[in-house]
Every structure is written in structure tokens, then in C-alpha cells.
Backbone as JSON, one array per atom type, in Angstrom:
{
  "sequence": "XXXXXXXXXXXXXXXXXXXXXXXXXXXXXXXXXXXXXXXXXXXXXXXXXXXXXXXXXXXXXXXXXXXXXXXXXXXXXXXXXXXXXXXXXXXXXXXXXXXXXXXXXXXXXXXXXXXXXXXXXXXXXXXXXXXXXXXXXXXXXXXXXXXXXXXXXXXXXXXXXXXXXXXXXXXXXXXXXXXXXXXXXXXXXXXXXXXXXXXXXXX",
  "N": [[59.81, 105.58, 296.88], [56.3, 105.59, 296.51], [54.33, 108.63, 295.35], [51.36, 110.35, 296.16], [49.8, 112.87, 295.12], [48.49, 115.88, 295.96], [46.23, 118.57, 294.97], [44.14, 120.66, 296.25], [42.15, 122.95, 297.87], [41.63, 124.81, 301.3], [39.96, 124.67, 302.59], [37.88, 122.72, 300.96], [34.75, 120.72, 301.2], [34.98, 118.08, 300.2], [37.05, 117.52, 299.96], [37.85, 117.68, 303.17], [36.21, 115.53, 303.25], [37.1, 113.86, 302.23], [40.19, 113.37, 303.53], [40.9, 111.43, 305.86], [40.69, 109.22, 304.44], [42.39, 109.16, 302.49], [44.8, 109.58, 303.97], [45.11, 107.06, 304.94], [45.13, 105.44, 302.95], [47.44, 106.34, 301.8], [48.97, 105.13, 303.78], [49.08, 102.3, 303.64], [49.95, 101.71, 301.68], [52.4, 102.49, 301.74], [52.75, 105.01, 301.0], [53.82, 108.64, 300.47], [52.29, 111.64, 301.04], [52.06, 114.71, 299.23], [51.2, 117.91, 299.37], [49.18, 120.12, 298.23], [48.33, 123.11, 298.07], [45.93, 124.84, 296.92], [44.72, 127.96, 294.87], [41.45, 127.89, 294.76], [39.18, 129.37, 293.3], [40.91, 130.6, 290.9], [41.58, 127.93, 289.62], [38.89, 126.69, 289.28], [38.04, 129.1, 287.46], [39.83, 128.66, 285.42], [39.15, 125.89, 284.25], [36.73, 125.79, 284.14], [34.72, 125.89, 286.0], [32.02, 125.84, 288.33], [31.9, 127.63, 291.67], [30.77, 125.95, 294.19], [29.37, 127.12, 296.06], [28.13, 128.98, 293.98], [26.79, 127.43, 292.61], [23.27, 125.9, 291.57], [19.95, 125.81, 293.19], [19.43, 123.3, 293.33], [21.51, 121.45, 292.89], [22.91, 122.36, 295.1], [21.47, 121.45, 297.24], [21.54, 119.07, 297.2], [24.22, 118.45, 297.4], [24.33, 118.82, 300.09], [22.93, 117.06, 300.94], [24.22, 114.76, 300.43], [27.17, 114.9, 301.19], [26.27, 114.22, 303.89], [25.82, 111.8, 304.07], [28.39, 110.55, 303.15], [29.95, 111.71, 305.05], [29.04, 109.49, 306.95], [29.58, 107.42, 306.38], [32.53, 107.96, 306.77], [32.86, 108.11, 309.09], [33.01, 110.9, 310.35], [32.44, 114.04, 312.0], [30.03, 116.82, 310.57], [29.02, 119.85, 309.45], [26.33, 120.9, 307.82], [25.92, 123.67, 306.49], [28.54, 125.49, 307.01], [29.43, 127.78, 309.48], [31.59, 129.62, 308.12], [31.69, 129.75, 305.15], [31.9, 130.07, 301.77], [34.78, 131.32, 302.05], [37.83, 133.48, 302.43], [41.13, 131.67, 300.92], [43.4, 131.6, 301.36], [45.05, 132.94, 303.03], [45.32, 130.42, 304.96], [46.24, 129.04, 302.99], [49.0, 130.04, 301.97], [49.86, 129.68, 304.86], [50.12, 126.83, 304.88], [51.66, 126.16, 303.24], [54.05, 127.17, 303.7], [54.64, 125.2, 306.07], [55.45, 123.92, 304.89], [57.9, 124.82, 303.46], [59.59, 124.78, 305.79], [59.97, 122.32, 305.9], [58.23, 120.59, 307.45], [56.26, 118.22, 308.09], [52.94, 118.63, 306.43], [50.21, 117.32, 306.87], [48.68, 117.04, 309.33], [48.51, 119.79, 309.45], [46.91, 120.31, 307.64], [44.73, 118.83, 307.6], [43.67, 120.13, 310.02], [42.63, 122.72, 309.37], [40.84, 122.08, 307.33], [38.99, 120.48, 309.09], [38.37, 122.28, 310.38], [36.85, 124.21, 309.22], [34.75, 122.31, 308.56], [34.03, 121.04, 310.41], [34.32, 122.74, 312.82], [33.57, 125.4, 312.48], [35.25, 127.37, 312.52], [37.21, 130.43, 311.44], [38.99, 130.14, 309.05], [40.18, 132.6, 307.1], [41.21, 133.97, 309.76], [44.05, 134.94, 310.89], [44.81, 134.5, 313.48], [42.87, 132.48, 314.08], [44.18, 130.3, 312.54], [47.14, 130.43, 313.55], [46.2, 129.13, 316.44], [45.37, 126.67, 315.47], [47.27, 125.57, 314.42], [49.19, 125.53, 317.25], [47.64, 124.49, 318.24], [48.38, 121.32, 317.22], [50.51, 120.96, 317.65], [52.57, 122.92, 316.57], [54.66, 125.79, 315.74], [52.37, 128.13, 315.83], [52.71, 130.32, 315.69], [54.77, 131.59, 314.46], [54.55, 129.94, 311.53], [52.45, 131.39, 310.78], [53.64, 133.92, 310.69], [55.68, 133.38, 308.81], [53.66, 133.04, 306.45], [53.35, 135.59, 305.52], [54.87, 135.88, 303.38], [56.77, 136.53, 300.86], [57.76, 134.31, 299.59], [56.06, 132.45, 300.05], [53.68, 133.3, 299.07], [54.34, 132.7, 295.89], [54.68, 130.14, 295.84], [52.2, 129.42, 296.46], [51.08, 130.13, 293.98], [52.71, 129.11, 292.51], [51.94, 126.16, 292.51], [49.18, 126.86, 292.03], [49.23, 127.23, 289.46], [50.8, 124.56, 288.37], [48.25, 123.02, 288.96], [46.31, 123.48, 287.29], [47.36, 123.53, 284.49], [47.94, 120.62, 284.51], [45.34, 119.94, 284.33], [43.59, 119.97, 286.21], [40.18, 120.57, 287.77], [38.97, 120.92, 290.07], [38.32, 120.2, 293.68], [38.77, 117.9, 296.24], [41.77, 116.96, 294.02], [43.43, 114.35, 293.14], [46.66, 113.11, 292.25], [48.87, 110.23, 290.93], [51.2, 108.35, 289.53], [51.18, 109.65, 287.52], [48.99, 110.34, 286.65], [45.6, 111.73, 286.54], [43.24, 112.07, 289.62], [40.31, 112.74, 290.08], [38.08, 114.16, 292.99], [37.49, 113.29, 296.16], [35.77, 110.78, 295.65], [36.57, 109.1, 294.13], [39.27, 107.75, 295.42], [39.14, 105.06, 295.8], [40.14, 104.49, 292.84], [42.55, 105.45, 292.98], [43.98, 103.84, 295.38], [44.32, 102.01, 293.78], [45.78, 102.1, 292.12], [48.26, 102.74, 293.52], [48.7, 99.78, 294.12], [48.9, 98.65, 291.68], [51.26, 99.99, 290.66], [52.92, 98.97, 292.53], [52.85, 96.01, 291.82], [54.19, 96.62, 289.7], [56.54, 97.36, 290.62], [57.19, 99.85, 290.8]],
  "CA": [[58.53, 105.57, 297.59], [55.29, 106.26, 295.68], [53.64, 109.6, 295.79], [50.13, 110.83, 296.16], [50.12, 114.41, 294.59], [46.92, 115.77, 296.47], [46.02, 119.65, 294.59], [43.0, 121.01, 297.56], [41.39, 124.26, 298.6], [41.52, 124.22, 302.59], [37.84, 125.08, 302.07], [37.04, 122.11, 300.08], [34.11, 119.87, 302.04], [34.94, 117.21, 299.99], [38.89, 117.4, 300.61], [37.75, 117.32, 304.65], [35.64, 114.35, 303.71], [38.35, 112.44, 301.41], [41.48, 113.48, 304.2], [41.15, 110.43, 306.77], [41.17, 107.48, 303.62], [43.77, 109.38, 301.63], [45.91, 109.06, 304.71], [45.21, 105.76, 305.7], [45.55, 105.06, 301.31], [48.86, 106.32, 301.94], [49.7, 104.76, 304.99], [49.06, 101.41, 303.59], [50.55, 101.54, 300.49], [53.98, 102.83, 302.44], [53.23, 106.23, 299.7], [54.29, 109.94, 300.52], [51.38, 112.68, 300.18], [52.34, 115.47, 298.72], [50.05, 118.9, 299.74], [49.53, 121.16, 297.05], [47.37, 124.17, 298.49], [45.68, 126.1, 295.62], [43.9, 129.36, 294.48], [40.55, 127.77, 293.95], [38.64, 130.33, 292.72], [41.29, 130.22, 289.96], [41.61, 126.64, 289.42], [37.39, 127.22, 288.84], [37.85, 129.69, 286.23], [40.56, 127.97, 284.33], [38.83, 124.78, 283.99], [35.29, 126.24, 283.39], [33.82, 125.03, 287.07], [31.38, 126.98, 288.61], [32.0, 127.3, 292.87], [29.67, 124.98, 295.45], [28.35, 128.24, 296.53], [27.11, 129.56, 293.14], [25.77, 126.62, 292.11], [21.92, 126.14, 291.31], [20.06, 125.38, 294.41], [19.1, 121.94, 293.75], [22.47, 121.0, 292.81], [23.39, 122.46, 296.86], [20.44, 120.63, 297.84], [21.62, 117.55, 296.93], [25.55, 118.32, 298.16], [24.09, 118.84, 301.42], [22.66, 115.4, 301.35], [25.6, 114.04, 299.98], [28.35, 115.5, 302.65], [25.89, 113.72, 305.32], [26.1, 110.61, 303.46], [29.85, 110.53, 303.32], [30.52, 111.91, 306.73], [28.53, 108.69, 307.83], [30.35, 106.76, 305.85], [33.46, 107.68, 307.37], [32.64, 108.2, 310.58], [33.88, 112.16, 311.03], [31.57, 115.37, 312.02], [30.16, 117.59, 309.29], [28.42, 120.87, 309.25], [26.23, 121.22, 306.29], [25.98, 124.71, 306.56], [29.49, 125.8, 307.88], [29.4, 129.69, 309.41], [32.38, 130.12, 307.49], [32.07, 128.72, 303.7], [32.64, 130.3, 301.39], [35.86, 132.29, 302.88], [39.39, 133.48, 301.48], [41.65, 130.86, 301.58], [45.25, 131.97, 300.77], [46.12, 132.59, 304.14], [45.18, 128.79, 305.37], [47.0, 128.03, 302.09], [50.19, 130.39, 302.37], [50.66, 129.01, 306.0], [49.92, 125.7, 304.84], [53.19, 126.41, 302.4], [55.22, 127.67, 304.93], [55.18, 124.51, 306.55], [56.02, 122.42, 303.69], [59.07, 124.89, 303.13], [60.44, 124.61, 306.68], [60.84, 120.82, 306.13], [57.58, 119.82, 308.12], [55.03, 117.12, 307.04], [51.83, 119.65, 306.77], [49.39, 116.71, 306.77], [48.17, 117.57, 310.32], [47.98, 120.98, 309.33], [45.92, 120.61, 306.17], [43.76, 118.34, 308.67], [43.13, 120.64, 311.19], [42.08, 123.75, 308.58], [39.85, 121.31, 306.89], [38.04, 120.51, 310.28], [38.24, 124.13, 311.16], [35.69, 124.82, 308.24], [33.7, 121.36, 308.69], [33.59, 120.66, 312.22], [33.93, 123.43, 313.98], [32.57, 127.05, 312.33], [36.42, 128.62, 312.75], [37.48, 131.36, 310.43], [40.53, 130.18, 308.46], [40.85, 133.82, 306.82], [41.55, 134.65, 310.08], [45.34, 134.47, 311.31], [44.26, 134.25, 314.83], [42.24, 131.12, 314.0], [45.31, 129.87, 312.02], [47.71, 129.93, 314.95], [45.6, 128.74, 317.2], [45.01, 125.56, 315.18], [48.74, 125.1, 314.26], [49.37, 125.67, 318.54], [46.68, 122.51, 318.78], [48.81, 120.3, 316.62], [52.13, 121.41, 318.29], [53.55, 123.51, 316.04], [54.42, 126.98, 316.4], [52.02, 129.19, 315.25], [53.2, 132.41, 315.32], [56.08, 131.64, 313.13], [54.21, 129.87, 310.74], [51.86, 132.58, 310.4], [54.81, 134.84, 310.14], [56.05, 133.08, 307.22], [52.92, 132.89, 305.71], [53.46, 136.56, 304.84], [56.29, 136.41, 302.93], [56.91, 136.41, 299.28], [57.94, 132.52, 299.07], [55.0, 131.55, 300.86], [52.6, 133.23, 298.11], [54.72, 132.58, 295.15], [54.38, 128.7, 296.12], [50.86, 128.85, 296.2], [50.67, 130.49, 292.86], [52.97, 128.0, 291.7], [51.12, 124.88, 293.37], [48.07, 126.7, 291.49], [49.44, 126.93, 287.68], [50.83, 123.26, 287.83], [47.25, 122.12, 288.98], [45.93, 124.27, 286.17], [48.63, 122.82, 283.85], [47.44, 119.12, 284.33], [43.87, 119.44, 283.56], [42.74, 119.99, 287.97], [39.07, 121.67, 287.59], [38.2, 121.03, 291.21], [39.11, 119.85, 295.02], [40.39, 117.72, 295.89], [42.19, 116.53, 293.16], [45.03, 113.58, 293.39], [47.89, 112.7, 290.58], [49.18, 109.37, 290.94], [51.63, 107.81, 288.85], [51.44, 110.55, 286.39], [47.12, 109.63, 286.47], [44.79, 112.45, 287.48], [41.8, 111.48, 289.49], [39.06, 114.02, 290.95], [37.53, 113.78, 293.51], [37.06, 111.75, 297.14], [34.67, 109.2, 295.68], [37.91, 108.43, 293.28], [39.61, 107.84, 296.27], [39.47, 103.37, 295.67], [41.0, 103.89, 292.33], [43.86, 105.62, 293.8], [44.77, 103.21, 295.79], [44.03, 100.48, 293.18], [46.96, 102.91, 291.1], [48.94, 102.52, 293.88], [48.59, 98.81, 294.21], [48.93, 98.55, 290.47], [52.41, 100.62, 290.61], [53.72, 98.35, 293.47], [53.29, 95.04, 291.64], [55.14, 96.57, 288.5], [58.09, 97.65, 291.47], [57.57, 101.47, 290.6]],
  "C": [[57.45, 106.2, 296.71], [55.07, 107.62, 296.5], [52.33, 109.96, 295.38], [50.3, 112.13, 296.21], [48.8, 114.94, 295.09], [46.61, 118.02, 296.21], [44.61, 119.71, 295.05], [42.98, 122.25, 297.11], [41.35, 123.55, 300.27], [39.89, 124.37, 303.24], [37.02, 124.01, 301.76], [36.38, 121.25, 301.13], [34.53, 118.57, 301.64], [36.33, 116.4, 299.71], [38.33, 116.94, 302.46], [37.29, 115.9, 304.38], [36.74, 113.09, 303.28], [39.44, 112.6, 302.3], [41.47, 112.41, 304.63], [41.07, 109.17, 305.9], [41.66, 107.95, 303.07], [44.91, 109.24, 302.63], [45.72, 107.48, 304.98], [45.12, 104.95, 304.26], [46.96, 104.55, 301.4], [49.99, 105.7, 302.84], [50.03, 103.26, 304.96], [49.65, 100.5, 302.39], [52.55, 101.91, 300.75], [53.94, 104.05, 301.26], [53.04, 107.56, 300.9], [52.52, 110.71, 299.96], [52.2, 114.16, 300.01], [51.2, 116.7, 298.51], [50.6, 119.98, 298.78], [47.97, 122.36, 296.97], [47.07, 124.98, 297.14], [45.0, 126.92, 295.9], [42.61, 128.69, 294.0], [40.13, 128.26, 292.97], [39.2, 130.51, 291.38], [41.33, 129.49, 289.23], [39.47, 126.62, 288.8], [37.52, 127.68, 287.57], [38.66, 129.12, 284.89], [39.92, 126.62, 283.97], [37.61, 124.84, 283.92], [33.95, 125.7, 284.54], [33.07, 125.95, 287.42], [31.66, 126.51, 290.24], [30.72, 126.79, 293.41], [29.06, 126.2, 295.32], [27.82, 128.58, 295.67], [26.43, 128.7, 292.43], [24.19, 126.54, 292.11], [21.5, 125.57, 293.14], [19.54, 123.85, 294.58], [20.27, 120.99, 293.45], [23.1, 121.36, 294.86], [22.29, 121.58, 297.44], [21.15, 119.28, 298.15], [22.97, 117.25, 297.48], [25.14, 118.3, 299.41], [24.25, 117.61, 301.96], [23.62, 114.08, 301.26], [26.74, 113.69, 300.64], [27.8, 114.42, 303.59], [26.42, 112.37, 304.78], [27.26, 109.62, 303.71], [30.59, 110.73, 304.66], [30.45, 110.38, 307.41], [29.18, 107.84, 307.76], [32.01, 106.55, 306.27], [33.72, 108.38, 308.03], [33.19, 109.47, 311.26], [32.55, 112.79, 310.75], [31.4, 116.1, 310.58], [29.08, 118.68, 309.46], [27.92, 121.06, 307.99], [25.78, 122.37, 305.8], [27.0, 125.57, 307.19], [29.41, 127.44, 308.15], [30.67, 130.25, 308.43], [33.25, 129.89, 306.03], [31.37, 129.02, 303.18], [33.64, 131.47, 301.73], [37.36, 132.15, 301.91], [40.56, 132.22, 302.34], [43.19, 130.95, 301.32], [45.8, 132.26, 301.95], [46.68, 131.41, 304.68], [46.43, 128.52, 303.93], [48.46, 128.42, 302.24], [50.89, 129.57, 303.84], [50.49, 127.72, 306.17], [51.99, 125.26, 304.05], [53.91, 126.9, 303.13], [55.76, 126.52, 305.77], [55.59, 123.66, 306.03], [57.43, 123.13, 303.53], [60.14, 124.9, 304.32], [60.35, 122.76, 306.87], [59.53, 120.63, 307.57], [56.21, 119.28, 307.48], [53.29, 118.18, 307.45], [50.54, 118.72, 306.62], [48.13, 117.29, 308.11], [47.41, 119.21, 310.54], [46.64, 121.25, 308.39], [44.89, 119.6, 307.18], [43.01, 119.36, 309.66], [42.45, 122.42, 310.31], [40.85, 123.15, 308.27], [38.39, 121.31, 308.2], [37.78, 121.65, 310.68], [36.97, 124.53, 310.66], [34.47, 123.58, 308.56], [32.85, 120.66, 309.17], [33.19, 121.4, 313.09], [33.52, 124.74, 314.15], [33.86, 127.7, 313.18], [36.51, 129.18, 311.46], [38.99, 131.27, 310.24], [41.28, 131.08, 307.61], [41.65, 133.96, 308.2], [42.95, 134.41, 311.11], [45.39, 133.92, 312.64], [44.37, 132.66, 315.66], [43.65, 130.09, 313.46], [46.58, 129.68, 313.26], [47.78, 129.16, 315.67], [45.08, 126.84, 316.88], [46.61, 124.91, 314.54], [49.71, 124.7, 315.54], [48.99, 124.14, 318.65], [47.82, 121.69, 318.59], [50.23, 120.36, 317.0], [53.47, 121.85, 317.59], [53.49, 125.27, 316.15], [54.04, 127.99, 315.32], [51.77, 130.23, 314.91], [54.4, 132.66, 314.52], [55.29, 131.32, 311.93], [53.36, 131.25, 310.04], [52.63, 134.1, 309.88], [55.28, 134.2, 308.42], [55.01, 133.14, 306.4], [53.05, 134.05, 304.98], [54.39, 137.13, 303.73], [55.71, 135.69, 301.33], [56.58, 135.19, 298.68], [56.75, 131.91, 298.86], [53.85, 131.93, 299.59], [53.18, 133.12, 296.16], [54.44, 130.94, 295.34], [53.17, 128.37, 295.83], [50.36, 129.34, 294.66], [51.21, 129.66, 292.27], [52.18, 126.94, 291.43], [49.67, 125.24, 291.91], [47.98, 126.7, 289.71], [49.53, 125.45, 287.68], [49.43, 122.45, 287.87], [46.48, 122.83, 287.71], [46.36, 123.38, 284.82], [48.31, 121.43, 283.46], [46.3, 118.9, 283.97], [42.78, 119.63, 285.48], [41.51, 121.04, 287.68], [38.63, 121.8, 289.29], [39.29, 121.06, 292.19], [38.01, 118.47, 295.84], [40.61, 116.65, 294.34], [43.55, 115.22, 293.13], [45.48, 113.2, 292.27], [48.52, 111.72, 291.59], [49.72, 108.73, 289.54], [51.14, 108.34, 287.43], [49.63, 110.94, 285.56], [46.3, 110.9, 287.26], [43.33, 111.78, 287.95], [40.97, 112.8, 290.18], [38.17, 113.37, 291.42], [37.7, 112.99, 294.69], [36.53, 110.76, 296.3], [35.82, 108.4, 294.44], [38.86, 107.64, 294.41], [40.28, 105.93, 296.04], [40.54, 103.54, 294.27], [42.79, 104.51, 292.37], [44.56, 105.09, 294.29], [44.72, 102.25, 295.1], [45.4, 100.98, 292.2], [47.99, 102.6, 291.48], [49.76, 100.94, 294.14], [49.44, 98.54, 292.74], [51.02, 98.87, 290.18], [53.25, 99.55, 291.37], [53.83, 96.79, 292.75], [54.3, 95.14, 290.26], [56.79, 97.11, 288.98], [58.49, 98.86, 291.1], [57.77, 102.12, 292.35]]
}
């Protein structure tokens, strides 16, 4: 089965905006995503990016306008001032990894963080909020959140954040396909044109 390697921040606006056609990429191609929560802020410094937030202000100017653009485009809510962006994201990401190591598909999860920050002005530092949005999706979030604290759970995400390091990942989101990095949502067509591509050579 192909895989879509998808290296995020649960932060990123432009991960929330690329989530609903990377699933429905994957859904149509019969490919696997593969959630690979990182250490932005790291992933930034190693690859020489500067963060959304410290950017100049006519470069935010213009993301503002951009986000709306894209939202419209595919047809989901967007805050272009979220109350809670820029925020730490290693908890959202640890208990994002927690559910990838108990053997459950964390798509829903990495969905509902995303919207947390884009839609709805929740605080995904805060464990609470994390729960409470793992509860929604009907999983139990007082375990997850428990695991999130544990060793595994932030050794994973440090892993997750060298290999995207490792490949050349400066941003979010980022997808690897068939060994191919692309950046970016607005990459998003030749992703699936990768995938397409892969399927008539019977990879």
C-alpha cells in the first residue's frame, strides 16, 4: 500500500488547511498517511526558516489573505487571527504520538488539534483542551494524555523531528512520497500526481 509520510506542527494553519485533500488524496489513491508530529521551532532553526509569527508584517499581511483564500477554496472555517497561535506544541504532539503507539489511526486526532487552533480559539498547550478534543472523537482522553507524559511519547517526537530534519523538511506541513519531498498544501496536486505515477509503475 503506498504511503503519504506527512512531517506537521499541530499549529501549522497551513497543515489545517491542506488536512481534508490529503485525506481524501489518500483515500483515493487506496495510500496510508503516516503522522509525523514535530518540534517546529526546531525544524525552523535547522533549515534556516524564520516562524509565521516573526515574520515581516507584510509577509503576515499577505498570509492572512492567503489562509482566507484557501479556506474558501476548500470549504472549512478559518480564524485569521487564532487566540491561540503561536502556542507550545509538544503536548498536542506527544499525545498525538501516544496514539500512533497504542496502534490507533491518529488522523482524527491530528484533525481535531488542527481545528482546535483554526476554528475554534482552544488552547492545545493545554491538557484539558487535549482530552476534551480526543473525548469528541471517541477516544479516551485521559489515557492518552497520560501517555503523553511518558518518556516514549517525547522521545518519538524528537525522533519524528531529526528524521524530518534529516530529509531536508524546513516547514509544515511537509509530505514524503515515494522517497520525493514536497512542502507545502499548495503541493498537495503533485502528491497525488506521485501517487498516481507510483500506481501505474505497480509500486
Amino acid at each position: 500500500m503506498p504511503e503519504i509520510i506527512c512531517y506537521f506542527s499541530p499549529q501549522s494553519g497551513y497543515a489545517y488547511l491542506g488536512f481534508p485533500r490529503v485525506r481524501e488524496i489518500a483515500r483515493e489513491a487506496g495510500a496510508t498517511i503516516s503522522w509525523r508530529p514535530v518540534d517546529i521551532l526546531k525544524v525552523f532553526a535547522a533549515g534556516g526558516s524564520t516562524a509565521p509569527a516573526k515574520q515581516s508584517a507584510q509577509r503576515n499581511a499577505y498570509r492572512k489573505m492567503d489562509i482566507v483564500r484557501w479556506a474558501k477554496l476548500r470549504n472549512i472555517p478559518i480564524k485569521t487571527e487564532p487566540a491561540f497561535w503561536p502556542t507550545d506544541t509538544l503536548p498536542a504532539c506527544r499525545m498525538i504520538t501516544a496514539a500512533i503507539h497504542e496502534g490507533i489511526d491518529p488522523t482524527d486526532l491530528v484533525g481535531a488539534c488542527l481545528g482546535a487552533v483554526w476554528a475554534r480559539d482552544l488552547q492545545i498547550a493545554d491538557k484539558a483542551v487535549l482530552k476534551m478534543l480526543a473525548d469528541e472523537i471517541g477516544l479516551d482522553g485521559a489515557r492518552l494524555v497520560a501517555l503523553s507524559d511518558s518518556v516514549e511519547a517525547a522521545e518519538a517526537v524528537n525522533r519524528y523531528t531529526a528524521e524530518a530534519i534529516e530529509i531536508g523538511v524546513f516547514g509544515s506541513p511537509s509530505y514524503v512520497v515515494g522517497g520525493e519531498l514536497y512542502f507545502g498544501q499548495d503541493r498537495l496536486d503533485f502528491v497525488a500526481a506521485k501517487l498516481a505515477e507510483m500506481k501505474e509503475a505497480g509500486q
